[in-house]
mmCIF file of C-alpha atoms (C1' of nucleotides) in Angstrom:
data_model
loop_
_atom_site.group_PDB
_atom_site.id
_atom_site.type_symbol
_atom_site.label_atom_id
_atom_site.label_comp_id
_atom_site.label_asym_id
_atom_site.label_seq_id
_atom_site.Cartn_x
_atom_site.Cartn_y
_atom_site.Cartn_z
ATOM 1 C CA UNK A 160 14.527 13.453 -12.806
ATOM 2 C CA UNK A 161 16.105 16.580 -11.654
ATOM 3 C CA UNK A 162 15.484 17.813 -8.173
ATOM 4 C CA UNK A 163 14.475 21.089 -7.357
ATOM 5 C CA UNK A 164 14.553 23.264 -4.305
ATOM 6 C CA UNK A 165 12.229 21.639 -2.045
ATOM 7 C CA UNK A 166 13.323 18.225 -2.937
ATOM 8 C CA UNK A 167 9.926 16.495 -3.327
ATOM 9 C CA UNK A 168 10.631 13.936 -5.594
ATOM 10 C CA UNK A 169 6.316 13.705 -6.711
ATOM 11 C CA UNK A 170 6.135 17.258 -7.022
ATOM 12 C CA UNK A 171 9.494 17.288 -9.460
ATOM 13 C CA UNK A 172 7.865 14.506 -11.470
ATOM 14 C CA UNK A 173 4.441 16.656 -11.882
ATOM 15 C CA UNK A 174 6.443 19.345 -13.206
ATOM 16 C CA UNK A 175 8.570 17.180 -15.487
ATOM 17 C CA UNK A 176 5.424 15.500 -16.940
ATOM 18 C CA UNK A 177 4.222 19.092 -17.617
ATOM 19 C CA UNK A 178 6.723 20.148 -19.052
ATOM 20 C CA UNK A 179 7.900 17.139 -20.939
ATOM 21 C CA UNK A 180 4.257 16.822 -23.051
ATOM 22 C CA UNK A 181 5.335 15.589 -26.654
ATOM 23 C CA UNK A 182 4.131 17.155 -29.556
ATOM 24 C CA UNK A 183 1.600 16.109 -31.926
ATOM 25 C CA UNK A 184 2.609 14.076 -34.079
ATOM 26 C CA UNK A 185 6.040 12.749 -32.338
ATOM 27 C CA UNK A 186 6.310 8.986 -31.792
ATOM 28 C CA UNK A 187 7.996 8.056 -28.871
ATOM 29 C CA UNK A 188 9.882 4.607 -27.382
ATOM 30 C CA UNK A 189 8.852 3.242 -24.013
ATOM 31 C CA UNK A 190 12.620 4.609 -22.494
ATOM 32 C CA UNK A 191 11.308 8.046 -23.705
ATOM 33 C CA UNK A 192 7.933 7.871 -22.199
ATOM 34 C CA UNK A 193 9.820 6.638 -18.892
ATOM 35 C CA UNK A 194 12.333 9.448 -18.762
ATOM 36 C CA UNK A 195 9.259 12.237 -19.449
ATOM 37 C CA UNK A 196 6.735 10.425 -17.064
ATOM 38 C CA UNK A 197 9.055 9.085 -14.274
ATOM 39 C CA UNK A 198 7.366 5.818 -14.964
ATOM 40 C CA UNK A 199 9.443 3.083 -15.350
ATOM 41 C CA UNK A 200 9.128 1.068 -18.703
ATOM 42 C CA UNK A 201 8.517 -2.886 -16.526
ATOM 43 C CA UNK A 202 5.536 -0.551 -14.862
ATOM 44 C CA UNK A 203 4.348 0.385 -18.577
ATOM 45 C CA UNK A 204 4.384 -2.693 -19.489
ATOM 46 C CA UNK A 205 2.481 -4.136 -16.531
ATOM 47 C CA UNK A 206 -0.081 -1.038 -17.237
ATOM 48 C CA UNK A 207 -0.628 -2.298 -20.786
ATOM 49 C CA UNK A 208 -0.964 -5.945 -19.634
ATOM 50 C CA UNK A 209 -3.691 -5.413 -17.846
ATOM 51 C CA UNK A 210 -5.685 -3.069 -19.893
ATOM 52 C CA UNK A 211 -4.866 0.344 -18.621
ATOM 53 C CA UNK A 212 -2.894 1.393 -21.989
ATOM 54 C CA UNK A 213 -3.490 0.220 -25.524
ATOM 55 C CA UNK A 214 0.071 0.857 -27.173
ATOM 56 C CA UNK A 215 0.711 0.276 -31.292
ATOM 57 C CA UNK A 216 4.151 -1.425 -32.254
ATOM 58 C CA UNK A 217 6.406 -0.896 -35.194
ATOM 59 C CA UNK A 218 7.951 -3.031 -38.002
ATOM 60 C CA UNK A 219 10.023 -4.409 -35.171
ATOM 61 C CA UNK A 220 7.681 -5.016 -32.556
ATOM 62 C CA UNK A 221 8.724 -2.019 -30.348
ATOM 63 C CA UNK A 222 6.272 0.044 -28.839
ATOM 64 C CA UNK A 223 5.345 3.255 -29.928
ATOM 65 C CA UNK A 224 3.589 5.841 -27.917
ATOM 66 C CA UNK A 225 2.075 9.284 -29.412
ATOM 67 C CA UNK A 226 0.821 12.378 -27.461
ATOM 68 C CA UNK A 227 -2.705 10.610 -26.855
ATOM 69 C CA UNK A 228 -0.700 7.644 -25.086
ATOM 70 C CA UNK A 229 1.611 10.420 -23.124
ATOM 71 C CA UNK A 230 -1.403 12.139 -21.468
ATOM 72 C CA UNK A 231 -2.709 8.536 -20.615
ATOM 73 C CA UNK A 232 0.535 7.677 -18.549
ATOM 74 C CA UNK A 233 0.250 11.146 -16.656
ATOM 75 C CA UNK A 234 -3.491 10.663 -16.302
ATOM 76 C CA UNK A 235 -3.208 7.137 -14.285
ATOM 77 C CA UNK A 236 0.209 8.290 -12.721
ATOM 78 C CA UNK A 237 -1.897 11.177 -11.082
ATOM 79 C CA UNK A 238 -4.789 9.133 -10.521
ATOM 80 C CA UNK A 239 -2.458 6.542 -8.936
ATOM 81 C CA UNK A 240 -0.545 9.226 -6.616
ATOM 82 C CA UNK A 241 -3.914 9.801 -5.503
ATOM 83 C CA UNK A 242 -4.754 6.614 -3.803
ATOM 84 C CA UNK A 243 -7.307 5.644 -6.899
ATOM 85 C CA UNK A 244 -7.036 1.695 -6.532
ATOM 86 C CA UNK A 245 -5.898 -0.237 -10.017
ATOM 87 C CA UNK A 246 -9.785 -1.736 -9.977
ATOM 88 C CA UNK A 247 -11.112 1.346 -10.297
ATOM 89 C CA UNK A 248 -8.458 2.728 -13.257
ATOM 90 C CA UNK A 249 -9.539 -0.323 -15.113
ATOM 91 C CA UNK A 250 -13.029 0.194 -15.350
ATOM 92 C CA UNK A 251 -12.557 4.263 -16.332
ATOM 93 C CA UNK A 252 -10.594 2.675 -19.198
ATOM 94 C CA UNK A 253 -12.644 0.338 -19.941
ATOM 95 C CA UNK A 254 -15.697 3.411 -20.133
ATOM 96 C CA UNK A 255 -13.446 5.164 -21.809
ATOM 97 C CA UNK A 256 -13.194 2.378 -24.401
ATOM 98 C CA UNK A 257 -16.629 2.220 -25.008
ATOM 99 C CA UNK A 258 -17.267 5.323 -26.237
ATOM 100 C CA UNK A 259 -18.936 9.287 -25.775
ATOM 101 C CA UNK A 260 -22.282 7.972 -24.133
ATOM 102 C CA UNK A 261 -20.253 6.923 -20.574
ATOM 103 C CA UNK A 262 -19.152 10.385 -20.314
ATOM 104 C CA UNK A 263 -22.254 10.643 -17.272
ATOM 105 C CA UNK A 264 -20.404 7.686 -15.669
ATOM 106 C CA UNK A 265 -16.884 8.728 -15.649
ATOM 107 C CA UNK A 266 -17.796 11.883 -14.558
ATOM 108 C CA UNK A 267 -19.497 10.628 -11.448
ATOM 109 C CA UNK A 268 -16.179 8.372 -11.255
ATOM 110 C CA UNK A 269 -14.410 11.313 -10.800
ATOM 111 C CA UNK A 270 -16.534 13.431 -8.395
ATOM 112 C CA UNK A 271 -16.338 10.645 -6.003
ATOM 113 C CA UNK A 272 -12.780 10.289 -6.044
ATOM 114 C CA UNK A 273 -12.294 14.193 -5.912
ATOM 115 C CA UNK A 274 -14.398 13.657 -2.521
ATOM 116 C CA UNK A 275 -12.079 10.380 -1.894
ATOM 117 C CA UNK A 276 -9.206 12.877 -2.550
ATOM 118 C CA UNK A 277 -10.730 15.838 0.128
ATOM 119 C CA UNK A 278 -11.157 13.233 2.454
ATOM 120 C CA UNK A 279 -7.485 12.047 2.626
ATOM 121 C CA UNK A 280 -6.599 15.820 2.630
ATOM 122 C CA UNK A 281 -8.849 16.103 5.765
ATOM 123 C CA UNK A 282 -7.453 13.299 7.248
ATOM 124 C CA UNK A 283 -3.712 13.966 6.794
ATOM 125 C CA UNK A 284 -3.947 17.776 8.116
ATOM 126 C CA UNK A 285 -6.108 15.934 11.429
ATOM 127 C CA UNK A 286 -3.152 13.662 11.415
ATOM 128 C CA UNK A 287 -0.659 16.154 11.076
ATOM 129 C CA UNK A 288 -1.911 18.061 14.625
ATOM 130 C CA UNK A 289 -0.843 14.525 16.622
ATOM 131 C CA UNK A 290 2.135 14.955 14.676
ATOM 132 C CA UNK A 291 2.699 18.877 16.061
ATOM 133 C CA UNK A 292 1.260 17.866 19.504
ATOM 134 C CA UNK A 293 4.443 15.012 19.888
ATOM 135 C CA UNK A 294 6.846 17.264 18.455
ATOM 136 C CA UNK A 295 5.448 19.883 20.634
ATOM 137 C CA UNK A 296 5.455 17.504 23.911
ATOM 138 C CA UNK A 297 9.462 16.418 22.984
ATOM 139 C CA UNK A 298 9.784 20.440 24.308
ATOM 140 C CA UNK A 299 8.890 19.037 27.540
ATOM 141 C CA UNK A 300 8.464 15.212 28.220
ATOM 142 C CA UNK A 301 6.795 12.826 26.208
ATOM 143 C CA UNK A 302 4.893 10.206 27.259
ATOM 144 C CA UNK A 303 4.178 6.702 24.504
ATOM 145 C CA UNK B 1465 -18.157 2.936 14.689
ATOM 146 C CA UNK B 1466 -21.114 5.281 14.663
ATOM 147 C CA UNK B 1467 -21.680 7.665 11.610
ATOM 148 C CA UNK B 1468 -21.653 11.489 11.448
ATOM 149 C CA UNK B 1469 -22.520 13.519 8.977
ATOM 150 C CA UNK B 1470 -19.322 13.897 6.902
ATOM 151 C CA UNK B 1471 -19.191 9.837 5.968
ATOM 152 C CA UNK B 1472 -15.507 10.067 6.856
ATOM 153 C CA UNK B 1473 -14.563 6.906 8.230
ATOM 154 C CA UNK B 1474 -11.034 7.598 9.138
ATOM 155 C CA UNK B 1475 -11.956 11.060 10.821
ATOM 156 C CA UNK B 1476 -15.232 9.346 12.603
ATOM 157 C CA UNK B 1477 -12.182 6.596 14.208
ATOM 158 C CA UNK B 1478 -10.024 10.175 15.436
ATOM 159 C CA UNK B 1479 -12.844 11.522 17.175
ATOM 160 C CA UNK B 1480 -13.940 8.604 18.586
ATOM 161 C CA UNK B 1481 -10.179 7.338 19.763
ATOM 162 C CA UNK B 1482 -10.496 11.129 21.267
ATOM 163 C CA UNK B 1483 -13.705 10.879 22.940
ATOM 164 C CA UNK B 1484 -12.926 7.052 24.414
ATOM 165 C CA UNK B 1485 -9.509 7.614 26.522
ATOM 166 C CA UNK B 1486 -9.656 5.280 29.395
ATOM 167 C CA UNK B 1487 -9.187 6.580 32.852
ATOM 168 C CA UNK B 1488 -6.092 6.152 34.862
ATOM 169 C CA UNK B 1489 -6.451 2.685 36.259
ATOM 170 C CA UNK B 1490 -8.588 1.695 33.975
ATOM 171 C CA UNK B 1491 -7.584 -2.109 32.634
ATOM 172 C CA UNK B 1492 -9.517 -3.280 29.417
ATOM 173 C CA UNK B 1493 -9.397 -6.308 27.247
ATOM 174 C CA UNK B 1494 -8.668 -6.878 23.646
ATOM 175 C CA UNK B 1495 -11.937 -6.560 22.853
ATOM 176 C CA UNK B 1496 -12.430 -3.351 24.292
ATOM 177 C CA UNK B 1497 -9.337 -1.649 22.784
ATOM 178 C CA UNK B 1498 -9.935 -3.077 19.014
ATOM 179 C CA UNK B 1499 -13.958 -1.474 19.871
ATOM 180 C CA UNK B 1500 -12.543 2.140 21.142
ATOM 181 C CA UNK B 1501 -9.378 2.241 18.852
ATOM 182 C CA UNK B 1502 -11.260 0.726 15.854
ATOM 183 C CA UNK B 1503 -7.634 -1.722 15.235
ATOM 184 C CA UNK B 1504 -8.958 -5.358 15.281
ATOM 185 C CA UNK B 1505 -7.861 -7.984 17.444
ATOM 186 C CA UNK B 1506 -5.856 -9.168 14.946
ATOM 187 C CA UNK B 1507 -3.725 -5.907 14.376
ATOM 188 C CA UNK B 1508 -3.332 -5.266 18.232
ATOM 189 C CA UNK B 1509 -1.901 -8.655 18.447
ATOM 190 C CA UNK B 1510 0.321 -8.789 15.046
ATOM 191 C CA UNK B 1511 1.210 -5.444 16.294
ATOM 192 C CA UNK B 1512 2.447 -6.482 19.658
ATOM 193 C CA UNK B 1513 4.076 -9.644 17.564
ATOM 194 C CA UNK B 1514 6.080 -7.219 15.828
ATOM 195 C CA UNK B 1515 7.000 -5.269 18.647
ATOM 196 C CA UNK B 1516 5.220 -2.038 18.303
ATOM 197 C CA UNK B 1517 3.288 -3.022 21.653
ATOM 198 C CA UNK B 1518 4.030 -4.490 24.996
ATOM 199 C CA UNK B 1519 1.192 -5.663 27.385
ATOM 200 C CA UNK B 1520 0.444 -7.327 30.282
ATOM 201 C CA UNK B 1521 -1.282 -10.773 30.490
ATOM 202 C CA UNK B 1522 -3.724 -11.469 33.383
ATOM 203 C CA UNK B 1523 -3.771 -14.955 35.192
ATOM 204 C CA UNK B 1524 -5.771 -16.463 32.369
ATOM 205 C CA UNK B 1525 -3.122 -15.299 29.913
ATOM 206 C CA UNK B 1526 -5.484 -12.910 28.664
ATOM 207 C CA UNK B 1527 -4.085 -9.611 27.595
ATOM 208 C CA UNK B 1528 -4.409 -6.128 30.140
ATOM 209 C CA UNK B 1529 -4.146 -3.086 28.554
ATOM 210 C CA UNK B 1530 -4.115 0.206 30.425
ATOM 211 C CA UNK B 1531 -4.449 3.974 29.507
ATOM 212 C CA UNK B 1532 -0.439 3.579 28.334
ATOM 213 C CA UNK B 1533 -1.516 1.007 25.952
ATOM 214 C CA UNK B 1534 -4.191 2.768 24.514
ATOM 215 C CA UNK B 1535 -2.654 6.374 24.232
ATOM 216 C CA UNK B 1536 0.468 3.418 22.194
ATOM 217 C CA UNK B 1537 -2.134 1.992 20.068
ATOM 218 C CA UNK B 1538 -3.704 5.596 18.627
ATOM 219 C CA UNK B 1539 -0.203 7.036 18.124
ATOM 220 C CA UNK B 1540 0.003 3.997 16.386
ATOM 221 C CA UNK B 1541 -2.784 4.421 14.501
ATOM 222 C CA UNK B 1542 -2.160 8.056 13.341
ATOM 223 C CA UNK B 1543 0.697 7.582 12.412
ATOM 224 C CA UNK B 1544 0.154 4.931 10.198
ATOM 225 C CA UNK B 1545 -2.511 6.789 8.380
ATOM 226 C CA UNK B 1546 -0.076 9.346 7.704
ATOM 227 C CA UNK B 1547 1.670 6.487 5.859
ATOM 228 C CA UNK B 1548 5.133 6.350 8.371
ATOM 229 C CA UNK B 1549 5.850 2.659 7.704
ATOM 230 C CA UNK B 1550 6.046 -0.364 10.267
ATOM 231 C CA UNK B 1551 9.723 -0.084 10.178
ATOM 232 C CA UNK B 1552 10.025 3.607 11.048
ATOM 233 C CA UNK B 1553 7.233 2.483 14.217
ATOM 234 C CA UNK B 1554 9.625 -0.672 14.942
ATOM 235 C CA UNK B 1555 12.326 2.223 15.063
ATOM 236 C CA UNK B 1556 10.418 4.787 16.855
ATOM 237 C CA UNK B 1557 9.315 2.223 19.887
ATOM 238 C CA UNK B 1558 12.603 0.820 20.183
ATOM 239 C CA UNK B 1559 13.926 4.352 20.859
ATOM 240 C CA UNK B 1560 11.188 4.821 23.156
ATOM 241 C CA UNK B 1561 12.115 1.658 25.387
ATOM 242 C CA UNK B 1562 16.115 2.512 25.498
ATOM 243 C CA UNK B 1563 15.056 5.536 27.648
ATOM 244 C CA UNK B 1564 14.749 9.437 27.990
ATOM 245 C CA UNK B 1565 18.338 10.349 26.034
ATOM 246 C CA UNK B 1566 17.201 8.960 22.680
ATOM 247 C CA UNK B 1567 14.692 11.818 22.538
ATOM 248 C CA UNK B 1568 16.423 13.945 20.419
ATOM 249 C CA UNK B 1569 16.601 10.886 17.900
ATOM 250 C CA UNK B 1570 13.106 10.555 18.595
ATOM 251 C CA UNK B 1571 12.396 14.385 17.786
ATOM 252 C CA UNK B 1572 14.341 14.471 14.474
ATOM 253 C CA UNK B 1573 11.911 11.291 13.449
ATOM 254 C CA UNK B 1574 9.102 13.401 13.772
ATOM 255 C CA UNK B 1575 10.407 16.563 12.314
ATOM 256 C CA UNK B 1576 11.270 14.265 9.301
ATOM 257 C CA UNK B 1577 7.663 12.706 9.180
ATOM 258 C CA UNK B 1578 5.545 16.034 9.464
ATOM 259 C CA UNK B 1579 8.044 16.981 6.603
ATOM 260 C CA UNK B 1580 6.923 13.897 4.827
ATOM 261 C CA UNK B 1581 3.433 14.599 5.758
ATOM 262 C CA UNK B 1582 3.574 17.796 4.466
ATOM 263 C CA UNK B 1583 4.719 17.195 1.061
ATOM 264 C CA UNK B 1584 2.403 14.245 0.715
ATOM 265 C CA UNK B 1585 -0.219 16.973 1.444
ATOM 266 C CA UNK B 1586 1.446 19.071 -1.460
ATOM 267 C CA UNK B 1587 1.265 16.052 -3.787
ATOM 268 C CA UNK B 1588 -2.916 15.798 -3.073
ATOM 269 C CA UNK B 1589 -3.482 19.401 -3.249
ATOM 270 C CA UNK B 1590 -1.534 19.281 -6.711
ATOM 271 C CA UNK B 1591 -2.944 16.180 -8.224
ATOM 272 C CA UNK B 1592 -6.195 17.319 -7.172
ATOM 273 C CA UNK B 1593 -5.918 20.052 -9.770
ATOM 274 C CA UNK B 1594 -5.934 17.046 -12.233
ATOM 275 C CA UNK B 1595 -8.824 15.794 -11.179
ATOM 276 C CA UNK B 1596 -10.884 19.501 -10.967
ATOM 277 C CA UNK B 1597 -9.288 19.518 -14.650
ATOM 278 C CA UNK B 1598 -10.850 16.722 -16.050
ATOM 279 C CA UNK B 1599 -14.021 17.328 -14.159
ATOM 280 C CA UNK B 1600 -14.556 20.698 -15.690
ATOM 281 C CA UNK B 1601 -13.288 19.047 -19.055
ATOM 282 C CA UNK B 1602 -16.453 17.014 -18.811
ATOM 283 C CA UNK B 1603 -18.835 19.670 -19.248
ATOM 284 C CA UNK B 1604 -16.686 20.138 -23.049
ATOM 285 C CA UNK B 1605 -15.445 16.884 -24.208
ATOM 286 C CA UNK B 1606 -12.769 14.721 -22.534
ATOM 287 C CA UNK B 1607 -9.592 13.307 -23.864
ATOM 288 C CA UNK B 1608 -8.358 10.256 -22.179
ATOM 289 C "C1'" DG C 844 30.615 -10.688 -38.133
ATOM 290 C "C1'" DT C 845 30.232 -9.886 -33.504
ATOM 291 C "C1'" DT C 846 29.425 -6.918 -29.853
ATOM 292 C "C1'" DT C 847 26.387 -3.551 -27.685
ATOM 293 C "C1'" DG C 848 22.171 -2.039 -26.503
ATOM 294 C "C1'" DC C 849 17.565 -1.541 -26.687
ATOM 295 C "C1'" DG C 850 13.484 -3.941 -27.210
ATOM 296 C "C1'" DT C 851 10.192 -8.184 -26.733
ATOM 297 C "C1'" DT C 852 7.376 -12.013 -24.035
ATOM 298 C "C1'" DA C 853 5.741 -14.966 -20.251
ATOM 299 C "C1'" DG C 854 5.827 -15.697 -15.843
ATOM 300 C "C1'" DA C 855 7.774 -15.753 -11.163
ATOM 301 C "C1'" DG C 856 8.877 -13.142 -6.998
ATOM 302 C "C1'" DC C 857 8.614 -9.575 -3.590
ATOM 303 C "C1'" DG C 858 7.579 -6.176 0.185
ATOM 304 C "C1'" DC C 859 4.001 -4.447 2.709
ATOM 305 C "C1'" DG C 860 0.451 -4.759 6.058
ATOM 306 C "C1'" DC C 861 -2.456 -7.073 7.502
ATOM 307 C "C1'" DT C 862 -5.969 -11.120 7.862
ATOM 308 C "C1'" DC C 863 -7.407 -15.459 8.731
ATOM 309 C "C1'" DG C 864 -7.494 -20.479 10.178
ATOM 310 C "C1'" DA C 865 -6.693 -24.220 13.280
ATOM 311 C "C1'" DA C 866 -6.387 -26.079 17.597
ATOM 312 C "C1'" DG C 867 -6.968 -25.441 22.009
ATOM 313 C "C1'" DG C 868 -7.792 -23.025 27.080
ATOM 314 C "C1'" DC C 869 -10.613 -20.717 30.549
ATOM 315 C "C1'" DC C 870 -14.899 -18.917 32.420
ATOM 316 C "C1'" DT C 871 -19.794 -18.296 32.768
ATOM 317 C "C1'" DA C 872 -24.618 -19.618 32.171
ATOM 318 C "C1'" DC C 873 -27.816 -22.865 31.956
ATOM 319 C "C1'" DG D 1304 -21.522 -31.086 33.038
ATOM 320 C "C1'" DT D 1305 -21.708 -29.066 28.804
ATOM 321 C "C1'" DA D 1306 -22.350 -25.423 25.555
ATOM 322 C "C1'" DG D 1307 -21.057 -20.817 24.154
ATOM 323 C "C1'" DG D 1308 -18.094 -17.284 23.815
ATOM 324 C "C1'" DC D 1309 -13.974 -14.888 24.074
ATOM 325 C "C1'" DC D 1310 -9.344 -15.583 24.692
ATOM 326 C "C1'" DT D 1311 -4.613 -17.789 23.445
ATOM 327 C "C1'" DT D 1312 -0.545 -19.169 20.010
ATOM 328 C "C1'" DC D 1313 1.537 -20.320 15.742
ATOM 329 C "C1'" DG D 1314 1.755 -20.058 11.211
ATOM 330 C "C1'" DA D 1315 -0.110 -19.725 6.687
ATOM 331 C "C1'" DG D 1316 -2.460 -16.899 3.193
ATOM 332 C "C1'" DC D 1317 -3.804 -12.830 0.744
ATOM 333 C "C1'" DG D 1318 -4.464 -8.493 -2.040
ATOM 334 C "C1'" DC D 1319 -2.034 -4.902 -3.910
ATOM 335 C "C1'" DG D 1320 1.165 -2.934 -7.059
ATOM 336 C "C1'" DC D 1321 4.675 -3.434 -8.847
ATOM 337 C "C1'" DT D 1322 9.510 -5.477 -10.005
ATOM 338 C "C1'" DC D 1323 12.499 -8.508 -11.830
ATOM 339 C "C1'" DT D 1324 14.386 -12.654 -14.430
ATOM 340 C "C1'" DA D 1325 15.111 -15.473 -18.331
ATOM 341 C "C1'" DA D 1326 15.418 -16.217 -22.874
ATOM 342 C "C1'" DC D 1327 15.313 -14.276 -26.918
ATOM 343 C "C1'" DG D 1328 15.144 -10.687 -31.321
ATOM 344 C "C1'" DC D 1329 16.597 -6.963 -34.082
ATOM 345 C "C1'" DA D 1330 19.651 -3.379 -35.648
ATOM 346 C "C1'" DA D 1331 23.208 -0.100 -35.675
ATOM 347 C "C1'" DA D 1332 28.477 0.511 -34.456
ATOM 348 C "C1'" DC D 1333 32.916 -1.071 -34.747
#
DNA sequence: GTTTGCGTTAGAGCGCGCTCGAAGGCCTAC
DNA sequence: GTAGGCCTTCGAGCGCGCTCTAACGCAAAC
């Protein structure tokens, strides 16, 4: 993962994942799905184990991830950054699984964790004035 | 914890923590800091257990907090919702007890956190594109 | 042919931040 | 005087999300 110039480490990873989307078509190893996602290939494994990926294996037994897989990974890694709770990426999967006609519920799935997501944004900037107000107060004395 | 009209739990607790300061010479139980703080007993004593707090006990052993306390306990609070870690607090309070010349160590910990703050706000606002993404993607057809 | 290196599985372990249980003390109300 | 309720301490337990170990397999490189 290369750093860039504001050094956020999640941001960097977005970008890679962006930029790093395989082709269709191109079959990929878990170490290559790690390097492009930032994910590492024990957490890929744990995400398969408990139903979040479905991943085919070759002659050999090795995994093998394709573009759909790819987009999966960067789906629940954003979803994860994000606060959504395991539970929750479990059952979209699962909805996902079973087919067009739960499109009305994953939808609503995600509209309520957009408004999850605005809430922690609302929260964090509130936060961030306490934040200000100490660094402000350090000017002059600080009390706590 | 009363309600308003937002549903936003976490905001709800900064308003009321806001609205509830105790007076100067006010001393309140346990009880009464876990109801205006929204921290449980529990936390305001594993807290104090880990050293993030020091109070008073009266003659039945009970504890005494004052408006110090209190004003400890929200910083506390905000700052944990902002995700700074009970080791960076353990830091932070231990700074505070060795006196007024660690407060330029105490400064840079802040600077460092609104920076951390700050990109974690980055992070949301970016992922949240995802999200928007796969909302709209819902009126067409979604992959995933 | 053996070393290197990547992959596999099942399952244990860990760090965090609480959260709870048990056993008991003090104070007030009835 | 006894029941209820809130307080105390100590220590164990828990939910989450990984993270790592052990033991092993296959396959190309030397």
């Amino acid at each position: 993962m290369t750093a860039t110039v504001d050094g956020n480490a999640a941001i960097d990873r977005l970008r890679m994942q962006n930029a790093a989307v395989p082709e269709a078509g191109a079959t990929l190893t878990i170490a290559d799905i790690a390097e492009r996602t930032g994910v590492t290939a024990h957490t890929l494994r744990y995400y398969e184990r408990i139903g979040l990926l479905d991943v085919e294996r070759d002659g050999a037994g090795h995994r093998v991830y394709g573009p759909a897989e790819y987009r999966r990974v960067v789906f629940l890694n954003r979803m994860r950054m994000t606060g959504m709770p395991i539970r929750e990426l479990q059952r979209y999967v699962a909805l996902v699984r079973e087919g067009e006609q739960t499109m009305p519920e994953r939808l609503a799935l995600m509209l309520a964790h957009r408004e999850a997501v605005r809430r922690q944004l609302a929260e964090l900037t509130f936060a961030l004035e306490t934040i200000d107000f100490k660094i402000t107060a350090y000017g002059g004395d600080c009390p706590v």
